[in-house]
Structure formats: C-alpha cells, structure tokens
C-alpha cells in the first residue's frame, strides 16, 4: 500500500516537473521563487517568530494574539499596500484596507484581552 | 566559546526549542487539516483548469448556474484560509529542520527531499495565489501556467509525505494524551485565524456575507453599473463601437448573418440573472438584457451539436475569444447581452454586446463581441 502511494506520488511529481519544464520558459525564475520562499520562511520568518516567542515567554495569550494578528497582517499585506492597483480600474482593490486591517486587529486584541480576563 | 559552538551546532539548536507544542500530535492534526485543504484546492483548481482548457472529449454542463462560483470560491477563499494552517504547521515542525545527523540513510534523505519539495511548493502556491488575487505580478512566469503545473508537484510530494507519516499520525490522533499540554487551545487559535481570514474575504464570493468583506480585493456591487470589472475597455485597447458595428455570424452556418445593434434589439429580448464568477474567486450577480444566443444561431441555420467560438474586438490577449459548447449555447440563460442592470452595457462591461452564460469562468464571458464563428 505504502509503495503504491510512493509510485502515485512520484508519478504526480513527474507530471508536474515535466509540465514546468515544457511550459515555464523561465524555469530558473520559477526555481528562485520556490527556493526563495523556503529560505524566506526558514531563515527570516521562523526565526523572527521564535524571537518574538522568546521575548514574550510564558505570556501565552499575548503570544497567541501576536501570532494571529501577524498572520492576518501577512495575508492582508498585498491588499493594504495596494501593489496591484490599476489606475484605469477602480473596482480592483476598492476598499480602505489599512483601516479595515486595523479593525480586524482591534477585534483580535479585544478577544485576547477577554480571554486573559477569563483565565484569571 | 561554548555558547558559540552551541549556536553553530544543529544538534544543540534542536534541543533549544522549549515549547511542548512542537510535537507529533499538533503536527498530525495540522497535517490532516492541510491534507484536506490542499486536496480541495487541487480538485477545485483542476475543475477551473479543465473548464478553461477542456480536452476534446470533455463537455461541461451549463447547470447548476452557480457551480463554478462555488468551486472557485472554495479554491480561493479556502486557499487563503490555508495560509494560517501552513504557517502553524511549519512552526510546529521547525525543530526537525535541525535534525542531526541530517540524513540517517538513503531512505531518510529521500523523505526529507520530499518534505523540501512539499514545503517549497506549498509556500509557492499560497504566496503566488495571494499575489494573483491582489492583482500583483512581481514574478517572472505566467501565473496560471506555473500555479497549475506546480500543483502536481505539490500533490505528488503530499502523497509521498502522507505515506511516510500515516502510521505515526494515526497512532498519535487515536490515543488520548495525558501530559496536560494545552494543544486544544493552540489548535483552536489556529482554526480561529483561518476562520477570520475566510470570514473577512468570503464576502467577495458570497453576497450575504458582503458586509464582512473587509480584506478581500473585490466587493460585489462596486464597479461600473454595480459590477466589478477585470479588464477595462482602455486596458483591452477597445474604443467605443460606432453605428458601423455589426455582429457577424459565420462558419458552418446555413446563411451568414451581419446584425446591427438595431437588428439585435429587434429580436426577442430576454432578461436573466447571472453571475460573473472570476478565476480570482469573486462572484458578482447582474441582471442582463439581450438576445438568446440560440435564437441567433437558429436564425443562421446552425446544427444542434455545433461548437461555437465568440470573438472580441480586443486585438490580443489570452481571452479575446472563447468556445461555447452545445450545452451552453442551447441554454435559455445564455445571452448575447446588450444591457446590464437596466442600462445599455458600459464600455468596461463589453459594449455594445457581450456573452453571458451560466456556470462558466468570468474570463470566458467574452466582451466586445464582433463575430460568432460556428465550427
């Protein structure tokens, strides 16, 4: 069963690798983005999170709030920075994302404060 | 000096992770959630891919009307909700990066290579997907092509990883822990983060939750005539069609037609409610007025099983024409639309005439029509 799964997995990877090789002209550019994503996560993001964890050691609710707020900020960042705005098309990125992110982060902070109060 | 060596020695680094949440049980639960998420994204992604590029033997139904809206909404909003899961999982297993010795055997090396492919492609798919829905293209490759082929690499590595971890994950989730580690709180926090990401973006795909749409790149109802636009007339290089505009019906027809706007308006008019469901995950419904495509094709004497290609005034671009298969052009909801929400079509919505059909990606709702070619 396990070897069947290995076979299927390797076959799928081979299909993907072949497709990338045939249809992505700048394969090196693609590889830089995949490897870059791993390096950015393992060498920058994860150590930064560990550092934040060490600084806030044993204050678990604060750690949780920082992690939740941080991840939501990461997801919202391309919208907040409006990197993909099109001057001819105001229906793309029509909202005030900076303000909206602050609303969501305020809700996270309020929830964390409530949890901390309940745990006392 | 001792401290310096400790920092450089991976085995020593591995021992420095003190949180007890870096454990198998947390990794197993997050892994199960990620397995479900990525499988859903793969299946819905394949649906979107093969709706846009069907092999010859594949014909999609025109109903249910909102099927593509659901599958693509699941793909994009589900994908966004996967970001917190992936980051939590990587945090949980991060100490394993410093496993020493790095490779115990050839099998162990292969296992770690599969994990490297899985981590790299997972981060790649979620990051490029996020940038794509934010309409930001900083990468040197075509997004749909790279996203499509990378998905096979990801799912292949996922299958290998699941085969390697199945027994461990099964054992760990089937036994009740008695060590007092507060995993439930951690996992609930991760789930809540995914929930917040989904709730603050799903409004772009699901109108009843539009009020919660705080972070989505689109808002249904925002755009010319109350509908978002992907490509404007200006971006497509299309200028307003004058009185000389004609819609030509050519190819394997009984008789060719050349219809002016007045000719089209003289045909039986119909009003339908249909969504634009974009590959970027947003869905916005509109009330469209126009002529049924099947009425025009029948007037041209087209046989029932024919495939039809609609062509745009747009000169270039990947989506300047699209195929309309028999189930779609026979559908009474499929219109050559002339109006939207009670007004003549705005230039950005494809004036003077566009295609609007049920259960179809937005990029195939071809705008600025000039010709209908019967194959």
PDB file of N, CA, C and O in Angstrom, chain B residues 208-242:
ATOM      1  N   UNK B 208     -24.369  37.288   0.723  1.00  0.00           N
ATOM      2  CA  UNK B 208     -24.928  37.511   2.074  1.00  0.00           C
ATOM      3  C   UNK B 208     -23.883  37.916   3.106  1.00  0.00           C
ATOM      4  O   UNK B 208     -24.223  38.514   4.124  1.00  0.00           O
ATOM      5  N   UNK B 209     -22.603  37.585   2.875  1.00  0.00           N
ATOM      6  CA  UNK B 209     -21.562  37.962   3.834  1.00  0.00           C
ATOM      7  C   UNK B 209     -20.745  39.168   3.355  1.00  0.00           C
ATOM      8  O   UNK B 209     -19.659  39.438   3.876  1.00  0.00           O
ATOM      9  N   UNK B 210     -21.291  39.902   2.374  1.00  0.00           N
ATOM     10  CA  UNK B 210     -20.546  41.045   1.821  1.00  0.00           C
ATOM     11  C   UNK B 210     -20.225  42.090   2.890  1.00  0.00           C
ATOM     12  O   UNK B 210     -19.213  42.779   2.812  1.00  0.00           O
ATOM     13  N   UNK B 211     -21.084  42.175   3.922  1.00  0.00           N
ATOM     14  CA  UNK B 211     -20.849  43.174   4.970  1.00  0.00           C
ATOM     15  C   UNK B 211     -19.552  42.887   5.731  1.00  0.00           C
ATOM     16  O   UNK B 211     -18.950  43.792   6.311  1.00  0.00           O
ATOM     17  N   UNK B 212     -19.121  41.606   5.749  1.00  0.00           N
ATOM     18  CA  UNK B 212     -17.892  41.248   6.465  1.00  0.00           C
ATOM     19  C   UNK B 212     -16.658  41.363   5.567  1.00  0.00           C
ATOM     20  O   UNK B 212     -15.533  41.111   6.010  1.00  0.00           O
ATOM     21  N   UNK B 213     -16.879  41.711   4.299  1.00  0.00           N
ATOM     22  CA  UNK B 213     -15.789  41.786   3.331  1.00  0.00           C
ATOM     23  C   UNK B 213     -14.896  42.989   3.659  1.00  0.00           C
ATOM     24  O   UNK B 213     -15.096  44.089   3.171  1.00  0.00           O
ATOM     25  N   UNK B 214     -13.904  42.754   4.536  1.00  0.00           N
ATOM     26  CA  UNK B 214     -13.002  43.835   4.945  1.00  0.00           C
ATOM     27  C   UNK B 214     -11.681  43.768   4.204  1.00  0.00           C
ATOM     28  O   UNK B 214     -11.026  44.782   3.978  1.00  0.00           O
ATOM     29  N   UNK B 215     -11.234  42.545   3.871  1.00  0.00           N
ATOM     30  CA  UNK B 215      -9.881  42.386   3.340  1.00  0.00           C
ATOM     31  C   UNK B 215      -9.837  41.802   1.932  1.00  0.00           C
ATOM     32  O   UNK B 215      -8.757  41.631   1.368  1.00  0.00           O
ATOM     33  N   UNK B 216     -11.000  41.486   1.345  1.00  0.00           N
ATOM     34  CA  UNK B 216     -10.993  40.884   0.006  1.00  0.00           C
ATOM     35  C   UNK B 216     -10.667  41.936  -1.044  1.00  0.00           C
ATOM     36  O   UNK B 216     -11.004  43.105  -0.879  1.00  0.00           O
ATOM     37  N   UNK B 217      -9.999  41.543  -2.123  1.00  0.00           N
ATOM     38  CA  UNK B 217      -9.629  42.514  -3.154  1.00  0.00           C
ATOM     39  C   UNK B 217     -10.800  43.020  -3.990  1.00  0.00           C
ATOM     40  O   UNK B 217     -10.626  43.911  -4.800  1.00  0.00           O
ATOM     41  N   UNK B 218     -11.997  42.453  -3.780  1.00  0.00           N
ATOM     42  CA  UNK B 218     -13.159  42.868  -4.556  1.00  0.00           C
ATOM     43  C   UNK B 218     -14.350  43.054  -3.649  1.00  0.00           C
ATOM     44  O   UNK B 218     -14.429  42.481  -2.568  1.00  0.00           O
ATOM     45  N   UNK B 219     -15.324  43.834  -4.117  1.00  0.00           N
ATOM     46  CA  UNK B 219     -16.590  43.982  -3.428  1.00  0.00           C
ATOM     47  C   UNK B 219     -17.668  43.874  -4.507  1.00  0.00           C
ATOM     48  O   UNK B 219     -17.694  44.711  -5.404  1.00  0.00           O
ATOM     49  N   UNK B 220     -18.539  42.817  -4.440  1.00  0.00           N
ATOM     50  CA  UNK B 220     -19.595  42.714  -5.466  1.00  0.00           C
ATOM     51  C   UNK B 220     -20.385  44.009  -5.450  1.00  0.00           C
ATOM     52  O   UNK B 220     -20.484  44.548  -4.530  1.00  0.00           O
ATOM     53  N   UNK B 221     -20.878  44.567  -6.462  1.00  0.00           N
ATOM     54  CA  UNK B 221     -21.608  45.834  -6.335  1.00  0.00           C
ATOM     55  C   UNK B 221     -20.739  47.063  -6.522  1.00  0.00           C
ATOM     56  O   UNK B 221     -21.244  48.145  -6.722  1.00  0.00           O
ATOM     57  N   UNK B 222     -19.408  46.907  -6.457  1.00  0.00           N
ATOM     58  CA  UNK B 222     -18.512  48.043  -6.679  1.00  0.00           C
ATOM     59  C   UNK B 222     -17.893  47.938  -8.065  1.00  0.00           C
ATOM     60  O   UNK B 222     -17.144  47.011  -8.341  1.00  0.00           O
ATOM     61  N   UNK B 223     -18.238  48.904  -8.918  1.00  0.00           N
ATOM     62  CA  UNK B 223     -17.740  48.906 -10.294  1.00  0.00           C
ATOM     63  C   UNK B 223     -18.760  49.597 -11.171  1.00  0.00           C
ATOM     64  O   UNK B 223     -19.843  49.955 -10.695  1.00  0.00           O
ATOM     65  N   UNK B 224     -18.461  49.761 -12.458  1.00  0.00           N
ATOM     66  CA  UNK B 224     -19.432  50.396 -13.346  1.00  0.00           C
ATOM     67  C   UNK B 224     -20.736  49.600 -13.350  1.00  0.00           C
ATOM     68  O   UNK B 224     -20.698  48.373 -13.395  1.00  0.00           O
ATOM     69  N   UNK B 225     -21.858  50.275 -13.274  1.00  0.00           N
ATOM     70  CA  UNK B 225     -23.188  49.634 -13.250  1.00  0.00           C
ATOM     71  C   UNK B 225     -23.307  48.596 -12.141  1.00  0.00           C
ATOM     72  O   UNK B 225     -24.029  47.615 -12.254  1.00  0.00           O
ATOM     73  N   UNK B 226     -22.572  48.813 -11.051  1.00  0.00           N
ATOM     74  CA  UNK B 226     -22.698  47.951  -9.876  1.00  0.00           C
ATOM     75  C   UNK B 226     -22.057  46.587 -10.019  1.00  0.00           C
ATOM     76  O   UNK B 226     -22.423  45.643  -9.313  1.00  0.00           O
ATOM     77  N   UNK B 227     -21.075  46.458 -10.918  1.00  0.00           N
ATOM     78  CA  UNK B 227     -20.438  45.153 -11.125  1.00  0.00           C
ATOM     79  C   UNK B 227     -18.928  45.353 -11.318  1.00  0.00           C
ATOM     80  O   UNK B 227     -18.514  46.181 -12.108  1.00  0.00           O
ATOM     81  N   UNK B 228     -18.095  44.574 -10.598  1.00  0.00           N
ATOM     82  CA  UNK B 228     -16.645  44.710 -10.768  1.00  0.00           C
ATOM     83  C   UNK B 228     -16.205  44.357 -12.190  1.00  0.00           C
ATOM     84  O   UNK B 228     -16.894  43.627 -12.897  1.00  0.00           O
ATOM     85  N   UNK B 229     -15.054  44.867 -12.567  1.00  0.00           N
ATOM     86  CA  UNK B 229     -14.506  44.658 -13.909  1.00  0.00           C
ATOM     87  C   UNK B 229     -13.101  44.094 -13.765  1.00  0.00           C
ATOM     88  O   UNK B 229     -12.357  44.487 -12.869  1.00  0.00           O
ATOM     89  N   UNK B 230     -12.736  43.131 -14.633  1.00  0.00           N
ATOM     90  CA  UNK B 230     -11.366  42.621 -14.612  1.00  0.00           C
ATOM     91  C   UNK B 230     -10.481  43.363 -15.594  1.00  0.00           C
ATOM     92  O   UNK B 230      -9.388  43.778 -15.274  1.00  0.00           O
ATOM     93  N   UNK B 231     -10.983  43.514 -16.826  1.00  0.00           N
ATOM     94  CA  UNK B 231     -10.201  44.219 -17.838  1.00  0.00           C
ATOM     95  C   UNK B 231     -11.057  45.345 -18.395  1.00  0.00           C
ATOM     96  O   UNK B 231     -12.149  45.100 -18.905  1.00  0.00           O
ATOM     97  N   UNK B 232     -10.564  46.562 -18.311  1.00  0.00           N
ATOM     98  CA  UNK B 232     -11.335  47.702 -18.798  1.00  0.00           C
ATOM     99  C   UNK B 232     -11.188  47.796 -20.312  1.00  0.00           C
ATOM    100  O   UNK B 232     -10.276  47.214 -20.903  1.00  0.00           O
ATOM    101  N   UNK B 233     -12.096  48.582 -20.922  1.00  0.00           N
ATOM    102  CA  UNK B 233     -12.024  48.807 -22.369  1.00  0.00           C
ATOM    103  C   UNK B 233     -10.677  49.445 -22.716  1.00  0.00           C
ATOM    104  O   UNK B 233     -10.043  49.096 -23.711  1.00  0.00           O
ATOM    105  N   UNK B 234     -10.226  50.348 -21.837  1.00  0.00           N
ATOM    106  CA  UNK B 234      -8.945  51.020 -22.069  1.00  0.00           C
ATOM    107  C   UNK B 234      -7.799  50.002 -22.066  1.00  0.00           C
ATOM    108  O   UNK B 234      -6.957  49.996 -22.957  1.00  0.00           O
ATOM    109  N   UNK B 235      -7.798  49.104 -21.062  1.00  0.00           N
ATOM    110  CA  UNK B 235      -6.729  48.103 -20.973  1.00  0.00           C
ATOM    111  C   UNK B 235      -6.775  47.147 -22.158  1.00  0.00           C
ATOM    112  O   UNK B 235      -5.744  46.634 -22.594  1.00  0.00           O
ATOM    113  N   UNK B 236      -7.991  46.892 -22.675  1.00  0.00           N
ATOM    114  CA  UNK B 236      -8.127  45.972 -23.804  1.00  0.00           C
ATOM    115  C   UNK B 236      -7.860  46.671 -25.133  1.00  0.00           C
ATOM    116  O   UNK B 236      -7.787  46.011 -26.172  1.00  0.00           O
ATOM    117  N   UNK B 237      -7.721  47.990 -25.109  1.00  0.00           N
ATOM    118  CA  UNK B 237      -7.478  48.738 -26.333  1.00  0.00           C
ATOM    119  C   UNK B 237      -8.694  48.790 -27.242  1.00  0.00           C
ATOM    120  O   UNK B 237      -8.577  48.860 -28.461  1.00  0.00           O
ATOM    121  N   UNK B 238      -9.902  48.748 -26.623  1.00  0.00           N
ATOM    122  CA  UNK B 238     -11.130  48.769 -27.414  1.00  0.00           C
ATOM    123  C   UNK B 238     -11.762  50.151 -27.295  1.00  0.00           C
ATOM    124  O   UNK B 238     -11.965  50.651 -26.191  1.00  0.00           O
ATOM    125  N   UNK B 239     -12.042  50.768 -28.429  1.00  0.00           N
ATOM    126  CA  UNK B 239     -12.716  52.068 -28.403  1.00  0.00           C
ATOM    127  C   UNK B 239     -14.191  51.867 -28.697  1.00  0.00           C
ATOM    128  O   UNK B 239     -14.591  50.831 -29.241  1.00  0.00           O
ATOM    129  N   UNK B 240     -15.009  52.845 -28.332  1.00  0.00           N
ATOM    130  CA  UNK B 240     -16.457  52.728 -28.486  1.00  0.00           C
ATOM    131  C   UNK B 240     -16.824  52.382 -29.923  1.00  0.00           C
ATOM    132  O   UNK B 240     -16.319  52.985 -30.866  1.00  0.00           O
ATOM    133  N   UNK B 241     -17.660  51.334 -30.059  1.00  0.00           N
ATOM    134  CA  UNK B 241     -18.079  50.910 -31.394  1.00  0.00           C
ATOM    135  C   UNK B 241     -19.127  51.891 -31.914  1.00  0.00           C
ATOM    136  O   UNK B 241     -20.073  52.224 -31.214  1.00  0.00           O
ATOM    137  N   UNK B 242     -18.959  52.350 -33.143  1.00  0.00           N
ATOM    138  CA  UNK B 242     -19.891  53.309 -33.731  1.00  0.00           C
ATOM    139  C   UNK B 242     -21.064  52.623 -34.399  1.00  0.00           C
ATOM    140  O   UNK B 242     -21.264  51.412 -34.224  1.00  0.00           O
TER     141      UNK B 242
END
